[in-house]
């Protein structure tokens, strides 16, 4: 016996699924930002051994499919390291690592984009490495990175849909369930797609506003 | 006193400075002249510790710039103005000037910014104090650069070809500020191609040629028969004056 009509409760289910997707997206983005930026700073200061390890790890994460990484974490960790992970944990670990690897690439080029001459100026006026990083490099690197970062995040939001395959109740998984129940794929996936679209637009919009603020110094105000 | 003794510096196989001795006492304005590639800029970059020296010793008020611990003290005593300004593009003129006082000297931000505005006013930039470097002309940028160095209240001002990137009109506006500073008794090491200006403000002229200091004379003597007796100096001066 199968109820094949849509009910108002389905909307609640969809919104719950969207909530799960967004929560995973936000948390893995924040973790990815912290780790990716830290990696970039390690590389900027050419920390011996660590810098090479970071570069190697980022290469691995960038050049293999997220789905494969997800399976390795979800099935591999329990099998080989005897660490049990829940689907949500596996999703957080995988997506954070993947975001970190791409954010690392953006952060490295953003830091490199800051002119050496200003860094020299800051040095001769006696600023410490940390002060130079915080006051001179970071604000400009952020302004440089925000564009590519927004693009990456819009993509990472869509990538979260992959975690539905290990049973996380995200938007795609809810769509899958509704689809199997109602057998109206065109309606279900259109609604699911529209929700992803709206969420992605929101991310892009926030990124654009943030970019405008960070790039205030390059805005032409006339003489 | 800035004291340089037996300074040697090379980049790979190229020997840029080959045994430089120079002393700059408080109140002096020493211009460093010489053709392009003679090592003038490198000399400044050695004094402020941007380049590691190969041999010899540089001290600023007895702080040895080649010792990391003493370098920060040495740097507090000298302010550098750069050829290409090297301003922080994401900060307004006031913020550019106030950054080092706030971060290094721990001056409260409000006070540092008030002092920065006062400095900018003194070089005729009170109207442009809140503009970003990209909104300023070259001459205005360099005036901000000078204020940024002065904000640290340095004992010595190191000027590295500060007008080479400016057109004659902007050069004049920057030089008039430097002339005022010289009159006010600011100690300066002035690397330049502006020979007539160097002549008018310097107490001493040092002449570099292929990494060696071939003349270190009081300004009057340098531009008299004594300087002209040195063939390289005579050649340099006659060539520069033709332009």
Short mmCIF file of C-alpha atoms in Angstrom, two decimals:
data_model
loop_
_atom_site.label_atom_id
_atom_site.label_comp_id
_atom_site.label_asym_id
_atom_site.label_seq_id
_atom_site.Cartn_x
_atom_site.Cartn_y
_atom_site.Cartn_z
CA UNK A 1 0.00 0.00 0.00
CA UNK A 2 1.58 3.28 -1.09
CA UNK A 3 0.29 6.82 -0.76
CA UNK A 4 1.09 8.44 -4.09
CA UNK A 5 -0.32 11.92 -3.55
CA UNK A 6 1.63 14.96 -2.37
CA UNK A 7 0.73 16.16 1.12
CA UNK A 8 1.49 19.48 2.84
CA UNK A 9 3.81 17.50 5.11
CA UNK A 10 6.04 16.78 2.10
CA UNK A 11 6.91 20.46 2.02
CA UNK A 12 8.08 20.25 5.64
CA UNK A 13 10.17 17.21 4.69
CA UNK A 14 11.72 19.10 1.78
CA UNK A 15 12.53 22.10 3.95
CA UNK A 16 14.05 19.82 6.57
CA UNK A 17 16.17 18.26 3.86
CA UNK A 18 17.22 21.73 2.70
CA UNK A 19 18.10 22.58 6.30
CA UNK A 20 20.35 19.51 6.54
CA UNK A 21 22.02 20.36 3.22
CA UNK A 22 22.60 23.97 4.27
CA UNK A 23 23.85 23.03 7.74
CA UNK A 24 26.35 20.61 6.21
CA UNK A 25 27.36 23.18 3.62
CA UNK A 26 27.92 25.95 6.18
CA UNK A 27 29.77 23.79 8.70
CA UNK A 28 32.04 22.13 6.13
CA UNK A 29 32.71 25.51 4.51
CA UNK A 30 33.77 27.04 7.82
CA UNK A 31 35.99 24.07 8.67
CA UNK A 32 37.37 24.11 5.10
CA UNK A 33 38.09 27.85 5.34
CA UNK A 34 40.03 27.48 8.57
CA UNK A 35 42.03 24.44 7.39
CA UNK A 36 42.57 25.67 3.82
CA UNK A 37 43.75 29.10 4.99
CA UNK A 38 46.03 27.54 7.60
CA UNK A 39 47.55 25.33 4.89
CA UNK A 40 48.10 28.38 2.69
CA UNK A 41 49.84 30.24 5.51
CA UNK A 42 52.05 27.20 6.14
CA UNK A 43 52.96 27.22 2.49
CA UNK A 44 53.51 31.02 2.46
CA UNK A 45 56.02 30.79 5.28
CA UNK A 46 57.61 27.74 3.59
CA UNK A 47 57.41 25.76 6.84
CA UNK A 48 59.72 22.81 6.20
CA UNK A 49 58.14 19.32 5.91
CA UNK A 50 54.64 20.63 6.76
CA UNK A 51 54.46 22.69 3.56
CA UNK A 52 55.30 19.64 1.43
CA UNK A 53 52.81 17.47 3.31
CA UNK A 54 50.07 20.04 2.81
CA UNK A 55 50.78 20.34 -0.91
CA UNK A 56 50.69 16.54 -1.30
CA UNK A 57 47.45 16.14 0.65
CA UNK A 58 45.75 18.95 -1.26
CA UNK A 59 46.78 17.32 -4.55
CA UNK A 60 45.22 14.01 -3.46
CA UNK A 61 41.98 15.65 -2.39
CA UNK A 62 41.66 17.84 -5.48
CA UNK A 63 42.35 15.11 -8.01
CA UNK A 64 39.99 12.36 -6.86
CA UNK A 65 36.19 12.25 -7.00
CA UNK A 66 34.35 13.38 -3.88
CA UNK A 67 32.16 10.28 -4.07
CA UNK A 68 35.21 8.01 -3.91
CA UNK A 69 36.56 9.99 -0.95
CA UNK A 70 33.19 9.68 0.74
CA UNK A 71 33.16 5.88 0.31
CA UNK A 72 36.73 5.64 1.58
CA UNK A 73 35.82 7.55 4.72
CA UNK A 74 32.47 5.87 5.31
CA UNK A 75 33.47 2.29 4.53
CA UNK A 76 37.27 2.52 4.77
CA UNK A 77 37.67 4.02 8.24
CA UNK A 78 35.60 1.29 9.97
CA UNK A 79 37.18 -1.48 7.90
CA UNK A 80 40.83 -0.57 8.16
CA UNK A 81 41.18 1.66 11.20
CA UNK A 82 38.29 0.22 13.23
CA UNK A 83 36.84 3.70 13.64
CA UNK A 84 33.07 3.79 13.34
CA UNK A 85 31.69 6.83 11.61
CA UNK A 86 28.06 7.85 11.22
CA UNK A 87 26.91 9.01 7.77
CA UNK A 88 26.84 12.62 9.01
CA UNK A 89 30.38 12.38 10.39
CA UNK A 90 31.62 10.85 7.14
CA UNK A 91 29.90 13.64 5.21
CA UNK A 92 31.43 16.37 7.39
CA UNK A 93 34.94 14.87 7.19
CA UNK A 94 34.84 14.37 3.41
CA UNK A 95 33.27 17.68 2.42
CA UNK A 96 35.46 19.68 4.83
CA UNK A 97 38.60 18.07 3.42
CA UNK A 98 37.47 18.65 -0.14
CA UNK A 99 36.58 22.30 0.49
CA UNK A 100 39.87 22.82 2.35
CA UNK A 101 41.88 21.55 -0.63
CA UNK A 102 40.23 23.95 -3.07
CA UNK A 103 40.22 26.87 -0.64
CA UNK A 104 43.95 26.20 -0.12
CA UNK A 105 44.55 26.73 -3.84
CA UNK A 106 42.57 29.98 -3.86
CA UNK A 107 44.21 31.24 -0.65
CA UNK A 108 47.72 30.50 -1.96
CA UNK A 109 47.20 32.56 -5.11
CA UNK A 110 45.42 35.28 -3.10
CA UNK A 111 48.38 35.61 -0.73
CA UNK A 112 50.84 35.57 -3.63
CA UNK A 113 48.87 38.36 -5.30
CA UNK A 114 49.80 40.87 -2.58
CA UNK A 115 52.73 42.96 -3.81
CA UNK A 116 56.12 42.20 -2.27
CA UNK A 117 56.93 45.90 -2.20
CA UNK A 118 54.27 46.66 0.40
CA UNK A 119 55.43 43.76 2.53
CA UNK A 120 58.93 45.21 2.41
CA UNK A 121 57.54 48.58 3.47
CA UNK A 122 55.76 47.00 6.41
CA UNK A 123 58.97 45.18 7.38
CA UNK A 124 61.14 48.28 7.42
CA UNK A 125 58.60 50.02 9.64
CA UNK A 126 59.07 47.21 12.13
CA UNK A 127 55.83 45.22 11.82
CA UNK A 128 56.14 41.59 12.88
CA UNK A 129 55.34 38.71 10.53
CA UNK A 130 52.01 38.21 12.25
CA UNK A 131 51.13 41.92 12.04
CA UNK A 132 52.04 41.96 8.35
CA UNK A 133 49.91 38.88 7.73
CA UNK A 134 46.92 40.30 9.61
CA UNK A 135 47.02 43.96 8.64
CA UNK A 136 48.61 44.03 5.19
CA UNK A 137 48.24 40.61 3.52
CA UNK A 138 44.93 39.26 4.85
CA UNK A 139 42.63 42.16 3.86
CA UNK A 140 44.01 42.28 0.32
CA UNK A 141 44.14 38.51 -0.09
CA UNK A 142 40.50 38.33 1.05
CA UNK A 143 39.48 40.89 -1.56
CA UNK A 144 41.32 38.88 -4.21
CA UNK A 145 39.93 35.51 -3.07
CA UNK A 146 36.27 36.38 -2.57
CA UNK A 147 35.35 36.08 -6.27
CA UNK A 148 36.79 32.61 -6.92
CA UNK A 149 35.71 31.57 -3.43
CA UNK A 150 32.08 32.42 -4.14
CA UNK A 151 32.26 30.37 -7.33
CA UNK A 152 33.74 27.45 -5.44
CA UNK A 153 31.12 27.61 -2.68
CA UNK A 154 28.22 27.67 -5.12
CA UNK A 155 29.69 24.45 -6.54
CA UNK A 156 30.36 22.92 -3.10
CA UNK A 157 26.70 23.50 -2.20
CA UNK A 158 25.69 21.28 -5.12
CA UNK A 159 28.36 18.74 -4.20
CA UNK A 160 26.67 18.17 -0.83
CA UNK A 161 23.97 16.26 -2.76
CA UNK A 162 26.46 13.37 -3.09
CA UNK A 163 26.16 12.55 0.59
CA UNK A 164 22.61 11.30 0.05
CA UNK A 165 24.12 8.04 -1.20
CA UNK A 166 25.36 7.10 2.26
CA UNK A 167 21.98 7.85 3.80
CA UNK A 168 22.23 11.39 5.12
CA UNK A 169 18.72 12.89 5.03
CA UNK A 170 19.65 15.90 2.94
CA UNK A 171 17.54 17.60 0.28
CA UNK A 172 18.46 15.09 -2.43
CA UNK A 173 17.70 12.10 -0.19
CA UNK A 174 14.29 13.58 0.69
CA UNK A 175 13.68 14.13 -3.02
CA UNK A 176 14.62 10.52 -3.67
CA UNK A 177 12.14 9.27 -1.06
CA UNK A 178 9.33 11.48 -2.36
CA UNK A 179 10.07 10.37 -5.88
CA UNK A 180 9.86 6.69 -5.00
CA UNK A 181 6.60 7.24 -3.16
CA UNK A 182 4.79 9.44 -5.66
CA UNK A 183 6.46 8.28 -8.86
CA UNK A 184 6.30 11.87 -10.13
CA UNK A 185 9.96 12.51 -10.84
CA UNK A 186 9.43 15.56 -12.97
CA UNK A 187 7.56 17.41 -10.21
CA UNK A 188 9.81 16.25 -7.38
CA UNK A 189 13.12 16.95 -9.04
CA UNK A 190 11.93 20.30 -10.36
CA UNK A 191 11.06 21.39 -6.83
CA UNK A 192 14.33 19.99 -5.43
CA UNK A 193 16.28 21.66 -8.21
CA UNK A 194 14.54 24.97 -7.58
CA UNK A 195 15.41 24.81 -3.88
CA UNK A 196 19.10 24.17 -4.68
CA UNK A 197 18.95 27.01 -7.18
CA UNK A 198 17.55 29.45 -4.63
CA UNK A 199 20.14 28.41 -2.03
CA UNK A 200 22.95 28.80 -4.58
CA UNK A 201 21.66 32.24 -5.61
CA UNK A 202 21.70 33.23 -1.97
CA UNK A 203 25.35 32.17 -1.64
CA UNK A 204 26.29 34.02 -4.82
CA UNK A 205 24.43 37.13 -3.70
CA UNK A 206 26.10 37.15 -0.28
CA UNK A 207 29.48 36.66 -1.99
CA UNK A 208 28.89 39.58 -4.35
CA UNK A 209 27.92 41.90 -1.50
CA UNK A 210 30.92 40.85 0.52
CA UNK A 211 33.17 41.37 -2.50
CA UNK A 212 31.92 44.91 -2.97
CA UNK A 213 32.76 45.72 0.63
CA UNK A 214 36.21 44.11 0.52
CA UNK A 215 37.09 45.86 -2.71
CA UNK A 216 36.08 49.33 -1.56
CA UNK A 217 39.67 50.53 -2.02
CA UNK A 218 39.67 49.72 -5.73
CA UNK A 219 36.31 51.37 -6.42
CA UNK A 220 36.78 54.45 -8.50
CA UNK A 221 35.46 57.49 -6.72
CA UNK A 222 36.99 60.14 -8.96
CA UNK A 223 39.50 62.78 -7.99
CA UNK B 1 74.87 57.99 13.95
CA UNK B 2 74.63 55.57 11.05
CA UNK B 3 77.96 53.89 10.60
CA UNK B 4 78.87 51.68 7.67
CA UNK B 5 82.22 49.92 7.63
CA UNK B 6 83.66 47.58 5.02
CA UNK B 7 80.23 46.78 3.59
CA UNK B 8 80.17 44.13 0.89
CA UNK B 9 77.12 42.81 -0.89
CA UNK B 10 76.77 40.68 -3.97
CA UNK B 11 73.86 39.06 -5.76
CA UNK B 12 75.19 35.79 -7.08
CA UNK B 13 78.31 36.56 -9.07
CA UNK B 14 77.54 40.28 -9.34
CA UNK B 15 79.36 42.32 -6.72
CA UNK B 16 77.09 45.27 -6.02
CA UNK B 17 78.80 46.91 -3.06
CA UNK B 18 82.50 46.36 -2.61
CA UNK B 19 83.86 47.76 0.62
CA UNK B 20 81.78 50.81 1.51
CA UNK B 21 82.68 53.04 4.47
CA UNK B 22 80.31 55.86 5.37
CA UNK B 23 79.28 57.69 8.51
CA UNK B 24 76.19 59.83 8.79
CA UNK B 25 75.93 61.99 11.86
CA UNK B 26 72.83 63.59 13.31
CA UNK B 27 71.79 66.70 11.36
CA UNK B 28 73.62 65.79 8.15
CA UNK B 29 72.02 65.49 4.76
CA UNK B 30 74.10 63.06 2.75
CA UNK B 31 73.26 62.62 -0.90
CA UNK B 32 74.40 59.46 -2.59
CA UNK B 33 75.00 59.94 -6.30
CA UNK B 34 76.08 57.55 -9.02
CA UNK B 35 75.00 55.98 -12.29
CA UNK B 36 72.27 53.37 -12.47
CA UNK B 37 73.54 50.07 -11.17
CA UNK B 38 76.23 51.64 -9.05
CA UNK B 39 74.67 50.18 -5.89
CA UNK B 40 72.92 53.24 -4.45
CA UNK B 41 69.57 51.59 -3.79
CA UNK B 42 71.23 48.46 -2.46
CA UNK B 43 73.08 50.63 0.03
CA UNK B 44 69.75 51.91 1.40
CA UNK B 45 68.33 48.38 1.44
CA UNK B 46 71.31 47.22 3.47
CA UNK B 47 70.89 50.04 6.01
CA UNK B 48 67.23 49.19 6.63
CA UNK B 49 67.92 45.48 6.71
CA UNK B 50 66.00 44.44 3.60
CA UNK B 51 69.16 42.87 2.22
CA UNK B 52 71.48 40.64 4.21
CA UNK B 53 75.03 41.95 3.99
CA UNK B 54 77.88 39.64 3.03
CA UNK B 55 80.63 41.34 5.02
CA UNK B 56 81.28 44.46 7.03
CA UNK B 57 79.13 46.12 9.63
CA UNK B 58 76.24 48.59 9.65
CA UNK B 59 75.06 50.15 12.86
CA UNK B 60 72.24 52.63 13.45
CA UNK B 61 72.76 54.37 16.79
CA UNK B 62 75.01 51.43 17.69
CA UNK B 63 72.36 48.80 16.87
CA UNK B 64 73.80 46.24 14.47
CA UNK B 65 71.36 45.64 11.58
CA UNK B 66 72.73 42.17 10.85
CA UNK B 67 71.65 40.93 14.30
CA UNK B 68 67.92 40.10 14.23
CA UNK B 69 67.40 41.30 17.82
CA UNK B 70 68.99 44.67 17.17
CA UNK B 71 67.49 45.11 13.71
CA UNK B 72 64.06 46.02 15.08
CA UNK B 73 65.62 48.75 17.23
CA UNK B 74 67.64 49.97 14.26
CA UNK B 75 64.49 50.03 12.12
CA UNK B 76 62.61 52.10 14.70
CA UNK B 77 65.28 54.77 14.30
CA UNK B 78 65.22 55.02 10.53
CA UNK B 79 62.31 55.69 8.20
CA UNK B 80 62.42 54.65 4.55
CA UNK B 81 60.73 56.34 1.60
CA UNK B 82 60.58 54.16 -1.50
CA UNK B 83 61.02 54.88 -5.17
CA UNK B 84 57.67 53.30 -6.06
CA UNK B 85 55.90 54.54 -2.90
CA UNK B 86 55.01 51.02 -1.69
CA UNK B 87 51.82 52.24 -0.03
CA UNK B 88 49.24 49.77 1.28
CA UNK B 89 46.52 50.00 -1.41
CA UNK B 90 43.70 48.80 0.86
CA UNK B 91 44.21 51.61 3.33
CA UNK B 92 43.43 55.31 3.10
CA UNK B 93 46.23 57.86 3.32
CA UNK B 94 45.58 58.31 7.05
CA UNK B 95 45.54 54.57 7.66
CA UNK B 96 48.77 54.15 5.70
CA UNK B 97 50.48 56.72 7.88
CA UNK B 98 49.01 55.50 11.18
CA UNK B 99 49.58 51.75 10.73
CA UNK B 100 53.14 51.45 12.02
CA UNK B 101 52.68 53.86 14.98
CA UNK B 102 49.66 51.83 16.10
CA UNK B 103 51.17 48.38 15.57
CA UNK B 104 54.82 48.98 16.43
CA UNK B 105 54.87 51.95 18.82
CA UNK B 106 51.48 51.00 20.37
CA UNK B 107 50.14 54.55 20.00
CA UNK B 108 46.34 54.58 20.59
CA UNK B 109 44.62 54.52 17.20
CA UNK B 110 42.76 57.81 17.65
CA UNK B 111 45.92 59.64 18.60
CA UNK B 112 47.90 58.02 15.77
CA UNK B 113 45.27 59.01 13.21
CA UNK B 114 45.11 62.57 14.54
CA UNK B 115 48.90 62.80 14.20
CA UNK B 116 48.69 61.29 10.73
CA UNK B 117 46.18 63.95 9.68
CA UNK B 118 48.45 66.65 11.05
CA UNK B 119 51.39 65.25 9.05
CA UNK B 120 49.30 65.03 5.90
CA UNK B 121 48.16 68.63 6.44
CA UNK B 122 51.78 69.71 6.70
CA UNK B 123 52.45 68.34 3.20
CA UNK B 124 49.26 69.89 1.78
CA UNK B 125 47.15 66.74 1.74
CA UNK B 126 44.47 67.50 4.34
CA UNK B 127 41.82 67.29 1.62
CA UNK B 128 43.02 63.87 0.47
CA UNK B 129 43.57 62.26 3.87
CA UNK B 130 40.75 59.76 3.42
CA UNK B 131 41.53 58.84 -0.18
CA UNK B 132 42.97 55.46 -1.17
CA UNK B 133 46.35 55.40 -2.93
CA UNK B 134 44.67 54.52 -6.24
CA UNK B 135 42.79 57.82 -6.05
CA UNK B 136 45.96 59.89 -5.58
CA UNK B 137 48.42 61.27 -8.10
CA UNK B 138 52.03 60.06 -8.04
CA UNK B 139 53.24 63.16 -6.24
CA UNK B 140 50.47 62.87 -3.68
CA UNK B 141 51.31 59.21 -3.13
CA UNK B 142 54.94 60.01 -2.48
CA UNK B 143 53.94 62.73 -0.03
CA UNK B 144 51.91 60.10 1.82
CA UNK B 145 55.01 57.89 1.69
CA UNK B 146 57.06 60.63 3.31
CA UNK B 147 54.42 61.15 6.02
CA UNK B 148 54.36 57.41 6.67
CA UNK B 149 58.10 57.47 7.33
CA UNK B 150 57.89 60.64 9.46
CA UNK B 151 55.05 59.20 11.57
CA UNK B 152 57.55 56.87 13.23
CA UNK B 153 59.52 59.94 14.34
CA UNK B 154 62.73 58.49 12.93
CA UNK B 155 66.16 59.87 13.70
CA UNK B 156 67.17 59.20 10.10
CA UNK B 157 65.24 59.39 6.88
CA UNK B 158 66.37 57.02 4.12
CA UNK B 159 65.20 58.22 0.72
CA UNK B 160 65.57 55.79 -2.17
CA UNK B 161 65.22 57.69 -5.47
CA UNK B 162 61.96 59.11 -4.22
CA UNK B 163 61.33 61.24 -7.30
CA UNK B 164 62.44 58.86 -10.07
CA UNK B 165 58.89 57.73 -10.77
CA UNK B 166 57.47 61.25 -10.92
CA UNK B 167 57.17 63.84 -13.65
CA UNK B 168 58.99 67.19 -13.19
CA UNK B 169 56.00 68.99 -11.70
CA UNK B 170 55.34 66.29 -9.13
CA UNK B 171 59.06 66.02 -8.49
CA UNK B 172 59.07 69.69 -7.56
CA UNK B 173 56.22 69.25 -5.08
CA UNK B 174 58.00 66.36 -3.34
CA UNK B 175 61.40 68.07 -3.35
CA UNK B 176 60.02 71.22 -1.75
CA UNK B 177 58.83 69.10 1.18
CA UNK B 178 62.23 67.45 1.49
CA UNK B 179 63.91 70.86 1.40
CA UNK B 180 61.74 71.95 4.33
CA UNK B 181 62.64 68.82 6.25
CA UNK B 182 66.33 69.41 5.59
CA UNK B 183 65.99 72.99 6.82
CA UNK B 184 64.27 71.67 9.93
CA UNK B 185 67.34 69.60 10.72
CA UNK B 186 66.11 66.11 9.72
CA UNK B 187 69.00 63.75 9.10
CA UNK B 188 68.73 62.25 5.64
CA UNK B 189 70.42 59.75 3.39
CA UNK B 190 69.27 60.80 -0.01
CA UNK B 191 69.83 58.49 -2.95
CA UNK B 192 69.01 60.50 -6.03
CA UNK B 193 69.51 61.52 -9.62
CA UNK B 194 68.44 65.11 -8.88
CA UNK B 195 71.90 66.61 -8.86
CA UNK B 196 70.98 70.25 -8.58
CA UNK B 197 68.62 69.50 -5.73
CA UNK B 198 71.21 67.35 -3.97
CA UNK B 199 73.59 70.25 -4.29
CA UNK B 200 71.12 72.67 -2.72
CA UNK B 201 70.16 70.60 0.33
CA UNK B 202 73.10 68.30 1.08
CA UNK B 203 75.85 68.84 3.57
CA UNK B 204 77.82 66.02 1.97
CA UNK B 205 77.92 64.10 -1.28
CA UNK B 206 78.93 60.47 -1.57
CA UNK B 207 79.63 59.19 -5.05
CA UNK B 208 79.29 55.51 -5.85
CA UNK B 209 80.79 53.89 -8.90
CA UNK B 210 80.64 50.14 -9.60
CA UNK B 211 80.05 49.34 -5.94
CA UNK B 212 82.84 51.50 -4.61
CA UNK B 213 82.68 54.88 -2.99
CA UNK B 214 85.08 56.99 -4.98
CA UNK B 215 84.19 60.32 -3.36
CA UNK B 216 82.85 61.41 0.01
CA UNK B 217 83.15 65.18 0.16
CA UNK B 218 81.39 68.22 1.62
CA UNK B 219 78.94 69.46 -1.02
CA UNK B 220 80.93 72.57 -1.89
CA UNK B 221 84.13 70.64 -2.44
CA UNK B 222 82.37 67.97 -4.47
CA UNK B 223 81.11 70.53 -6.96
CA UNK B 224 84.44 72.39 -7.06
CA UNK B 225 87.77 71.52 -8.63
CA UNK B 226 88.30 68.85 -6.01
CA UNK B 227 85.36 66.79 -7.23
CA UNK B 228 86.07 67.56 -10.86
CA UNK B 229 89.58 66.24 -10.40
CA UNK B 230 88.04 62.77 -10.19
CA UNK B 231 87.49 61.67 -13.80
CA UNK B 232 84.42 59.50 -13.06
CA UNK B 233 82.73 62.37 -11.18
CA UNK B 234 83.51 64.91 -13.87
CA UNK B 235 82.20 62.57 -16.55
CA UNK B 236 79.03 61.86 -14.56
CA UNK B 237 78.29 65.50 -13.83
CA UNK B 238 78.84 66.69 -17.38
CA UNK B 239 76.62 63.91 -18.71
CA UNK B 240 73.81 64.60 -16.25
CA UNK B 241 73.89 68.33 -16.91
CA UNK B 242 73.49 67.90 -20.63
CA UNK B 243 70.12 66.18 -20.11
#
